[in-house]
Coordinates of C-alpha atoms and ligand atoms in Angstrom, one line a residue:
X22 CA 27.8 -6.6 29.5
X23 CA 28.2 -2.8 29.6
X24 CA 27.0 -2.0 26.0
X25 CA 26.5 1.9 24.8
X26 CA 24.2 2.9 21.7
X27 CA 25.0 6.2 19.8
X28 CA 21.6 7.4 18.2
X29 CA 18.1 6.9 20.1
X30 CA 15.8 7.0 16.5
X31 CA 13.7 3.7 15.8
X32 CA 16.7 1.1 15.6
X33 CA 18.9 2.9 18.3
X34 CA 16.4 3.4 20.9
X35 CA 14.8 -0.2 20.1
X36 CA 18.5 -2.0 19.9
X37 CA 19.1 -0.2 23.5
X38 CA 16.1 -1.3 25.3
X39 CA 16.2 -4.6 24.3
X40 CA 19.3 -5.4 25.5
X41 CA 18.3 -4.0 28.4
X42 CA 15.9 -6.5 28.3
X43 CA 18.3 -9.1 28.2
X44 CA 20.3 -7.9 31.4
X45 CA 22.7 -5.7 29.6
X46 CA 23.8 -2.2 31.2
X47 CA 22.7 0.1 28.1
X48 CA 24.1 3.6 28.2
X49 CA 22.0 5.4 25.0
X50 CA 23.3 8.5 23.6
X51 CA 21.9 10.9 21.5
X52 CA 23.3 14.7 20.6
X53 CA 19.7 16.1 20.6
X54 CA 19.8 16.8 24.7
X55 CA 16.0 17.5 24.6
X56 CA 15.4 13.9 23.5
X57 CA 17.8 12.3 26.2
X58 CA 15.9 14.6 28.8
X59 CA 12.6 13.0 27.4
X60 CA 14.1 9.5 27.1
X61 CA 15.5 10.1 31.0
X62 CA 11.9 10.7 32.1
X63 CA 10.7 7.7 30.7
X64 CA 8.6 9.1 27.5
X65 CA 10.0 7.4 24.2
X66 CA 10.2 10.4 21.6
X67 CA 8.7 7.5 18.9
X68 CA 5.7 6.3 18.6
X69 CA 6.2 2.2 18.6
X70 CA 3.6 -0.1 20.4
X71 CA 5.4 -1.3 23.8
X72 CA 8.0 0.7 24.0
X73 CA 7.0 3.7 26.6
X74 CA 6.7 0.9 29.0
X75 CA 9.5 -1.1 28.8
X76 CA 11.9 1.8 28.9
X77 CA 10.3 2.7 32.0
X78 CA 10.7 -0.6 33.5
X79 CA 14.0 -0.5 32.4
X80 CA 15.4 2.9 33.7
X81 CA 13.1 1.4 37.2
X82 CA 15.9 -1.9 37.4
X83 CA 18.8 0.8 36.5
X84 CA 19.0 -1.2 33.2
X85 CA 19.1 2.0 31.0
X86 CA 20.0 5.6 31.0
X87 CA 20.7 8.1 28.5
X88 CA 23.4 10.9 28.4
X89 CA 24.6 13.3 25.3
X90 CA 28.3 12.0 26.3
X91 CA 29.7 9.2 25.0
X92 CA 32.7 9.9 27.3
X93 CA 30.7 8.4 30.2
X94 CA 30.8 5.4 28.8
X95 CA 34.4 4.4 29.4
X96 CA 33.5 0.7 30.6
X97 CA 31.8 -0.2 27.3
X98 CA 32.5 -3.3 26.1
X99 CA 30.5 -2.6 22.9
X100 CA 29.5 0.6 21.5
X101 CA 26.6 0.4 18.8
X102 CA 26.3 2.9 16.0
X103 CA 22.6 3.5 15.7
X104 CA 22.9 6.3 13.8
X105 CA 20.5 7.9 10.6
X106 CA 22.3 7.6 6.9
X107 CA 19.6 9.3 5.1
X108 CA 19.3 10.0 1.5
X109 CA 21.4 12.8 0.2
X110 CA 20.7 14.8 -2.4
X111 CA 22.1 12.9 -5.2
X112 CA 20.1 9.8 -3.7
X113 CA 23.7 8.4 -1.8
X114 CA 23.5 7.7 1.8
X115 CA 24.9 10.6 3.5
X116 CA 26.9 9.1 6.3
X117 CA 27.8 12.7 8.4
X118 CA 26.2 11.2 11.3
X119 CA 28.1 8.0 10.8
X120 CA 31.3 9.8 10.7
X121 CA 30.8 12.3 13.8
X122 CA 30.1 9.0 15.7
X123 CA 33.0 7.2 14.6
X124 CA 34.8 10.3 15.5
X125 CA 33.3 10.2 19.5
X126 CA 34.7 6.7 19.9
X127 CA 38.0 7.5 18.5
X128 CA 37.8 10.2 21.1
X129 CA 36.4 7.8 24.1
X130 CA 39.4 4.9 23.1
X131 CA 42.2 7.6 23.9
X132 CA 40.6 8.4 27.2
X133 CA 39.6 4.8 28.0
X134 CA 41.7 2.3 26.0
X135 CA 40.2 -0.9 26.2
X136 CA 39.6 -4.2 23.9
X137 CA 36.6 -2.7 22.4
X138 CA 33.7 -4.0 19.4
X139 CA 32.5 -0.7 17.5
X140 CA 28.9 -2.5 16.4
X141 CA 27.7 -0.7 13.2
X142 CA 23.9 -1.0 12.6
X143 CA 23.2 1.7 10.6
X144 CA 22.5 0.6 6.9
X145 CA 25.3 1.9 5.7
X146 CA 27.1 1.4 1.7
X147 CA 28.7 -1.8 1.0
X148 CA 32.7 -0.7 2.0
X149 CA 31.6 1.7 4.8
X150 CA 32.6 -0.8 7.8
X151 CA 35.7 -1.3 6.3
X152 CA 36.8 1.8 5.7
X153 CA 35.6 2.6 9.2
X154 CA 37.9 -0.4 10.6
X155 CA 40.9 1.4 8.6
X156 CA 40.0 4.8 9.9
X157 CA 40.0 3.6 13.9
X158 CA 43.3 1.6 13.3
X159 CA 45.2 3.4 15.6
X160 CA 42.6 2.4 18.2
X161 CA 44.4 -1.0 18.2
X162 CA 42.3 -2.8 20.5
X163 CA 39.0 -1.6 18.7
X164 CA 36.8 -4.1 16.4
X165 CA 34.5 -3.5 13.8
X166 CA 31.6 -5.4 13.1
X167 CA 28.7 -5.1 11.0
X168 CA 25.6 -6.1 12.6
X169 CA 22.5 -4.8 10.4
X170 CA 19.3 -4.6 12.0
X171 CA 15.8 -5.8 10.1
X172 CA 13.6 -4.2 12.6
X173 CA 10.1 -3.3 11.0
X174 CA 8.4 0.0 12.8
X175 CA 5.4 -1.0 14.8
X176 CA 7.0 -4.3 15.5
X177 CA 10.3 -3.3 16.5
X178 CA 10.6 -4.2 20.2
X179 CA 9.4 -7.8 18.9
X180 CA 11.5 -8.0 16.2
X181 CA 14.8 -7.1 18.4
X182 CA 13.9 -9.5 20.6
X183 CA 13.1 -12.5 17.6
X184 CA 15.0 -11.8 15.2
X185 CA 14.7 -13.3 11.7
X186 CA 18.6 -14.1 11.6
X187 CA 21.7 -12.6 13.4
X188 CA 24.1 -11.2 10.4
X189 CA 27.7 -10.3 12.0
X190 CA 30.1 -9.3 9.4
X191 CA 33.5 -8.9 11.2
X192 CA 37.6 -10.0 10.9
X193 CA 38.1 -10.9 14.4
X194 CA 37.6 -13.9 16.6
X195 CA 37.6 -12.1 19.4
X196 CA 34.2 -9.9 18.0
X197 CA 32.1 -12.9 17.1
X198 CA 32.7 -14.3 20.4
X199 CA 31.7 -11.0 22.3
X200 CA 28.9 -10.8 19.7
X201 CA 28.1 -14.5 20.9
X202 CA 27.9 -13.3 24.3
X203 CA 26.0 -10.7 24.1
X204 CA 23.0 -11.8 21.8
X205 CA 23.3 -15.4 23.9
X206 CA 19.9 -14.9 24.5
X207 CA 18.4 -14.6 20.8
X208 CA 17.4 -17.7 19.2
X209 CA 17.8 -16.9 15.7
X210 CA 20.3 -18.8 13.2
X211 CA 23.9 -16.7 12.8
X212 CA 25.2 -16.0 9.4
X213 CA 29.1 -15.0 10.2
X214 CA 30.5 -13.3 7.4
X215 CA 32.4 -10.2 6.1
X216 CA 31.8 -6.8 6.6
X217 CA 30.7 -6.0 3.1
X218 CA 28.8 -9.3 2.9
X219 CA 26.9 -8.0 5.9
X220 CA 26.4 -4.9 4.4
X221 CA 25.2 -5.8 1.3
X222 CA 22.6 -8.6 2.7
X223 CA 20.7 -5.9 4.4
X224 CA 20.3 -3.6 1.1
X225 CA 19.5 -6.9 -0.8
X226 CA 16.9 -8.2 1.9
X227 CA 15.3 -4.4 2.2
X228 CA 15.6 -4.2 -2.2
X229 CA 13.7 -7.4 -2.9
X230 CA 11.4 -6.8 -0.3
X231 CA 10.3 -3.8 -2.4
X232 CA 10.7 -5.4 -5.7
X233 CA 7.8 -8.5 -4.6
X234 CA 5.7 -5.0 -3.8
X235 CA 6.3 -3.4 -7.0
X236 CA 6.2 -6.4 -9.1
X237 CA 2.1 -7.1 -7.5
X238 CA 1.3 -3.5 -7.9
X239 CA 2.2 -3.9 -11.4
X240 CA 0.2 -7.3 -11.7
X241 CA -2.2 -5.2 -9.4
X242 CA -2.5 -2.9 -12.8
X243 CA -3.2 -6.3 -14.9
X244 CA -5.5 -7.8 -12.9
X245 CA -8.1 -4.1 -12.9
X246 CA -8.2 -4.5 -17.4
X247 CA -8.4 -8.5 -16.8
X248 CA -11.0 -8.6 -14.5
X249 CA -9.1 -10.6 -12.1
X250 CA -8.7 -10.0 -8.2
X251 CA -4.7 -9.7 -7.2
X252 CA -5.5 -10.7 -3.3
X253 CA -6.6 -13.9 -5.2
X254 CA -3.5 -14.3 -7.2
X255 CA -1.3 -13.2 -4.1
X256 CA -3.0 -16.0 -1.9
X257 CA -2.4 -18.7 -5.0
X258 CA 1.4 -17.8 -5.3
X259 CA 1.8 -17.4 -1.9
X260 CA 1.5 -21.3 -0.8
X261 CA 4.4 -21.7 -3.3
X262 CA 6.7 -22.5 -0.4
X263 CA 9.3 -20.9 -3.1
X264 CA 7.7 -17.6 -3.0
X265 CA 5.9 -17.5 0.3
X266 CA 3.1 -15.5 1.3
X267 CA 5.0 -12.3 2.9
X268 CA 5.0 -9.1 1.2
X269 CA 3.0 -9.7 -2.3
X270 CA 0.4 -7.1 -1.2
X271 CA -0.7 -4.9 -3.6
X272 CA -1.7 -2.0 -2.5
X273 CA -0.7 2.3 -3.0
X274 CA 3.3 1.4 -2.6
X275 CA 5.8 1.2 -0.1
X276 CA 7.0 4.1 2.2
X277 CA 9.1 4.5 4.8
X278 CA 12.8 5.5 6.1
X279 CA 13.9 2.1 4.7
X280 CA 12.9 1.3 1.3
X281 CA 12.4 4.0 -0.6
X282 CA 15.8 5.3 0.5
X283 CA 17.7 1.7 0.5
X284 CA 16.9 1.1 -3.0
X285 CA 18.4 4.3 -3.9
X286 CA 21.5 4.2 -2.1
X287 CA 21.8 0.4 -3.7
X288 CA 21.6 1.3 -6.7
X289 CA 23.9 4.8 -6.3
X290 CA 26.1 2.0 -5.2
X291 CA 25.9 0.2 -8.2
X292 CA 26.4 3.0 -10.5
X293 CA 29.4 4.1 -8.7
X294 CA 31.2 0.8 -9.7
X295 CA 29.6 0.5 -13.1
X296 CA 26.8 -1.9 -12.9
X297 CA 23.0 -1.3 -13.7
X298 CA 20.5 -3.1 -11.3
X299 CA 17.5 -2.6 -14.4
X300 CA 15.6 -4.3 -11.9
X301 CA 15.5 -2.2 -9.0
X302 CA 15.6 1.3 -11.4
X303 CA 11.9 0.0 -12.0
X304 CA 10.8 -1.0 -8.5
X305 CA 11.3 2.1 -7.6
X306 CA 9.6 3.6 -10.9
X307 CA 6.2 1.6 -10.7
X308 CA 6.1 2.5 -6.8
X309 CA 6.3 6.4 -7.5
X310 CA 3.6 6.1 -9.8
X311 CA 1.4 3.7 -7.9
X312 CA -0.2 6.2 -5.8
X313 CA -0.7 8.1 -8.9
X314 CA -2.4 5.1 -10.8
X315 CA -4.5 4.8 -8.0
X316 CA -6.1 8.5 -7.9
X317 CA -6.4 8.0 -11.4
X318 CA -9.0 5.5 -11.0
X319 CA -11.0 7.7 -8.6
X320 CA -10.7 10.2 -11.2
X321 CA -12.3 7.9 -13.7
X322 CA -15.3 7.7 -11.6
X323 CA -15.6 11.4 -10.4
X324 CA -13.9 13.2 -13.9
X325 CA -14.4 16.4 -11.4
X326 CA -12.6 16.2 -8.4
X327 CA -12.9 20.4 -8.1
X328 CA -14.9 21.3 -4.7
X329 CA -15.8 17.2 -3.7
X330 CA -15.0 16.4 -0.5
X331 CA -13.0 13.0 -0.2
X332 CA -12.5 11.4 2.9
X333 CA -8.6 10.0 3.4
X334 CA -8.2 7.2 6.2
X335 CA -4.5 7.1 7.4
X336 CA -1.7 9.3 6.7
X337 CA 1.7 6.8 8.2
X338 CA 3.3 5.1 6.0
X339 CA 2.0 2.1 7.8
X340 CA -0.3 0.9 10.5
X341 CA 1.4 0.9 14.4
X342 CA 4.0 4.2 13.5
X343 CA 3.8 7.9 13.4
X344 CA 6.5 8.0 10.3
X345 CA 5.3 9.8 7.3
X346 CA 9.0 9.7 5.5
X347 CA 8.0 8.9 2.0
X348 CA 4.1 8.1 3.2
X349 CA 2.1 6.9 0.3
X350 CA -0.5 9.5 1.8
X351 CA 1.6 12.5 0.6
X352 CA 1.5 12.0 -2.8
X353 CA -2.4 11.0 -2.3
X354 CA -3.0 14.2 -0.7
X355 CA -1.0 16.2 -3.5
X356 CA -2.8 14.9 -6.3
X357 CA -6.3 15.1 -4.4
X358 CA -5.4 18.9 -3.7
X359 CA -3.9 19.3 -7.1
X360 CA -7.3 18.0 -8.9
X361 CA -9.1 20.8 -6.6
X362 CA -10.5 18.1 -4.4
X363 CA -11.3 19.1 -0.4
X364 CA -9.8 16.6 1.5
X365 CA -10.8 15.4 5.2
X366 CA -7.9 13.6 6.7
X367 CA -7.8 11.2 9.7
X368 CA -4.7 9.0 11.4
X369 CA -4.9 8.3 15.1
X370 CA -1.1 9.5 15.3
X371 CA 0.1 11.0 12.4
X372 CA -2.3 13.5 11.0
X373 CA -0.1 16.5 13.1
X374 CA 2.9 15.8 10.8
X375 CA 0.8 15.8 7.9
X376 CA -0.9 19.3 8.2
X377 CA 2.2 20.4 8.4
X378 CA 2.7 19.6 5.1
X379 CA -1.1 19.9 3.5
X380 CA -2.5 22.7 6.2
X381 CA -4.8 23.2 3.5
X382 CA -6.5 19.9 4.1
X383 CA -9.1 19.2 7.4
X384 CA -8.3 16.6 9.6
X385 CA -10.4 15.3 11.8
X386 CA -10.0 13.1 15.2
X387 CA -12.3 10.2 14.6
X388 CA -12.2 8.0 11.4
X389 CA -15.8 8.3 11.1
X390 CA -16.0 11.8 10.9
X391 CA -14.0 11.9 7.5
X392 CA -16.8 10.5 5.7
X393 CA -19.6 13.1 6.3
X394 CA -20.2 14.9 3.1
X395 CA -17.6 12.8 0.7
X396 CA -18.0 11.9 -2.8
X397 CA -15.8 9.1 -1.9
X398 CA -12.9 7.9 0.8
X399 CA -9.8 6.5 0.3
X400 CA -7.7 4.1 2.3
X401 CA -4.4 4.9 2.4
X402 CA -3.2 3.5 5.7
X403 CA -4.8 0.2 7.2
X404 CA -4.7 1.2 10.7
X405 CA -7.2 -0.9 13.0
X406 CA -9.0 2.3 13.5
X407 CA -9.4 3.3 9.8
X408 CA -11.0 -0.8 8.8
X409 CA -13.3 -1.9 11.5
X410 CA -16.1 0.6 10.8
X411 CA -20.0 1.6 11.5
X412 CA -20.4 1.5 8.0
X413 CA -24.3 1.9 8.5
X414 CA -23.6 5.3 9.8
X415 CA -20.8 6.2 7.2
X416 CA -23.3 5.1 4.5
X417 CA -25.9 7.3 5.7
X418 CA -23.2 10.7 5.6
X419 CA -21.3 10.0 2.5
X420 CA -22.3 12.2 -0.3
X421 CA -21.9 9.2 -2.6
X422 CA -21.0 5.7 -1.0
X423 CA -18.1 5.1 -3.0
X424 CA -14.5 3.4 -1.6
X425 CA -11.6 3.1 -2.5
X426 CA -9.8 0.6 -0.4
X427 CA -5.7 1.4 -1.0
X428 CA -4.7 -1.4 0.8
X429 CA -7.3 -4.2 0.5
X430 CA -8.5 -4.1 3.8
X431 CA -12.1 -3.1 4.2
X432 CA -14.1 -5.9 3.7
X433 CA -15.2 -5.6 -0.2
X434 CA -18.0 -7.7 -0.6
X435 CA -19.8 -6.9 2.5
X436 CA -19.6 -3.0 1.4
X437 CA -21.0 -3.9 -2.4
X438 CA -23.8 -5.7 -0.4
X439 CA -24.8 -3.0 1.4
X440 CA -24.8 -0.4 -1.4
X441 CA -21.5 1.1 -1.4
X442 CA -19.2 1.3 -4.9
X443 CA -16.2 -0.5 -4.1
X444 CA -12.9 -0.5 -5.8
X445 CA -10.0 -2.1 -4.2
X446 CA -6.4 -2.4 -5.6
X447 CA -6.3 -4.8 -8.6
X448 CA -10.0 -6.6 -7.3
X449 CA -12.4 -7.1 -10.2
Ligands
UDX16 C1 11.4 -2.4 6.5 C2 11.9 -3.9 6.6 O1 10.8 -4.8 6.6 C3 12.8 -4.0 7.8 O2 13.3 -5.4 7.8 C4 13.9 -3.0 7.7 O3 14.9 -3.2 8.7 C5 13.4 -1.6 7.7 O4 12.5 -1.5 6.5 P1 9.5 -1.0 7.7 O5 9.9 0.1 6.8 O6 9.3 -0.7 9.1 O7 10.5 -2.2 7.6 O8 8.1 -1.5 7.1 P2 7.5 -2.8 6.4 O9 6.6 -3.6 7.2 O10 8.6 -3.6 5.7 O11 6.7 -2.1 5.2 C6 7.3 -1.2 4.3 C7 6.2 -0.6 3.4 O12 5.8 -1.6 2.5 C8 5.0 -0.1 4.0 O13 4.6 1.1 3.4 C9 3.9 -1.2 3.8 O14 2.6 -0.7 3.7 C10 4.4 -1.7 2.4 N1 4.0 -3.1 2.1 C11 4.4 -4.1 2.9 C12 3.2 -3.3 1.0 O15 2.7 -2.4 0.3 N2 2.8 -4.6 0.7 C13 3.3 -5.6 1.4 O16 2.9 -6.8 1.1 C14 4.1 -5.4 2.5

């Protein structure tokens, strides 16, 4: 099928390649003409594992190609909306982007008008696709579906290509079928629903994802005055085939571009129509302070932070990205810099977009070299790089051999064997 994708950001540029993959003619559009000059030669302007090479397979077979005009895609059977709704000001989506887009296919219909499915993947608030359907009505031969992707970053590529479940809210038969054909290679089961259903599935998936996080940082908090270990307690719920093992890590909180803003927008949404989601108001609350909590225990150990050099390991929000929105390492940094501690940073990819931020900090290129000198290190991010160590060597430069693993990761009773202090999240 001839298929274009407006926005090339994580789920744009991931949902084009992949069904590229799966012998689709992809047209990707994007109004940033430096990144479509980039995407053109083959360089992916993202950092997610897999992806520089498949897009230059892809633009090799003449599967892909990238433009800043919509317009020249007057044969496309589906158009996907790829594009950002990030957090406004008041914490709403702010769906600008969403409505310049709808705006270029209104404007592509009257120069090519043909039976059409307008594909919106962007999260967008529970109503949106609707109203959107009502806004192109005078496109009569356009559909609107809501399609919401679940693609985690570092995954991405994998996750397009297996997904969890295919979601397609939409009011036409005619959609669903063309939404058959096109995903005809995905084995995944199909939920076929409303728009708003649709909508509101991916807000609910990406909340209660968040809220299993919170809720173990909180027991994460328990468990440090009980004595008891939380990746103990996690493993023990986990084989509950109710609960499952998936996402009960405790650790310094959730980041992202998805959480942290879906949970706000959800419950923005809520307010708007009168309801209070209690629930999700403290997800959010116990994850702003985690990171907080956390220094606060390395404070307890050094009551002086002034002048000592800490070492921080990983600055993305999560292993296999270079994202920083709403990085658990920001506030980490802030509080080390605001206690007067010297920090020495290091993330294979990241660390540039961080000094922007904290210039103040160093940053150094190899994990290792974060350690010299330090009164203590701090993992934030548990990046392959940052957990298998030479932890002879880092014991011998560490100014006091004292960790403090963020995410669970480094291997805690080794370390205490070999004379390093070891604190992990929630661990006795
Ligand atoms: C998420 C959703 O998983 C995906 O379905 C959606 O489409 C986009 O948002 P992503 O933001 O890429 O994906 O990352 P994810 O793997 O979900 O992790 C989010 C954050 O939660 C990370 O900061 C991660 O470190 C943290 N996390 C995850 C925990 O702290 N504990 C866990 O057990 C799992």
């Amino acid at each position: 099928m001839k298929v274009a994708v407006i926005g090339t950001g994580y789920v744009g540029l991931t949902t084009a390649v992949s069904l590229a993959m799966k012998g689709h003619e992809v047209l990707g559009i994007d109004v940033d003409a430096a990144k479509i000059e980039q995407l053109s030669n083959g360089r992916s302007p993202i950092y997610e594992p897999g992806l520089d090479q498949v897009l230059l397979e892809m633009l090799g077979q003449s599967k892909i190609r990238f433009s800043t005009k919509l317009l020249e895609a007057k044969e496309a059977q589906v158009v996907f909306v790829c594009v950002g709704t990030p957090e406004a000001a008041d914490g709403e989506a702010d769906l600008s982007y969403l409505h310049a887009a709808l705006q270029d296919i209104a404007s592509l219909h009257e120069h090519s008008p043909v039976e059409r499915i307008v594909v919106i993947k962007s999260t967008v608030p529970v109503g949106t696709g609707d109203w959107a359907a009502d806004s192109l009505r005078r496109c009569n031969q356009l559909h609107v579906v809501s399609n919401p992707e679940f693609l985690r970053e570092g995954c991405a590529l994998e996750d397009a290509l297996n997904p969890s479940r295919i979601i397609v809210g939409a009011d036409s038969e005619e959609a669903v079928a063309v939404m058959q054909t096109l995903y005809s290679g995905l084995s995944a089961p199909w939920v076929i629903t409303t728009r708003a259903n649709a909508e509101l599935i991916k807000y609910a998936s990406n909340a209660y994802l968040a809220a299993r996080i919170s809720f173990m940082n909180e027991l994460a908090r328990l468990s440090t005055v009980l004595g008891t270990d939380v990746t103990v307690v996690s493993h023990g719920m986990g084989l509950d085939s109710r609960i499952g093992p998936q996402f009960l890590r405790a650790g310094v909180g959730y980041g992202g571009s998805c959480f942290p803003k879906d949970t706000i927008a959800l419950l923005k949404l809520a307010n708007q129509h009168g309801v209070t989601l209690g629930l999700l108001e403290k997800v959010r609350e116990v994850n702003a302070s985690q990171p907080v909590w956390f220094i606060e225990q390395l404070a307890q150990k050094i009551p002086d932070l002034s002048g000592k050099r800490i070492a921080v390991l990983g600055l993305a929000f999560k292993p296999d990205t270079d994202d920083i929105r709403e990085a658990p390492a920001l506030r980490i940094l802030a509080a080390l810099q605001a206690a007067g501690a010297v920090v020495s940073a290091y993330d294979p990819i990241a660390a540039k977009a961080v000094a922007a931020l904290f210039p103040d900090a160093e940053y150094v290129t190899a994990p290792e070299a974060a350690f010299v000198g330090a009164y203590a290190a701090v993992l934030v991010t548990e990046w392959q790089e940052c957990v298998k160590l030479d932890w002879k060597l880092i014991k011998e430069q560490m100014e006091r051999p004292l960790l403090f693993d963020g995410r669970n990761a480094w291997p805690g009773d080794e370390l205490k064997k070999a004379g390093f202090e070891y604190q992990g999240v929630g661990r006795s």
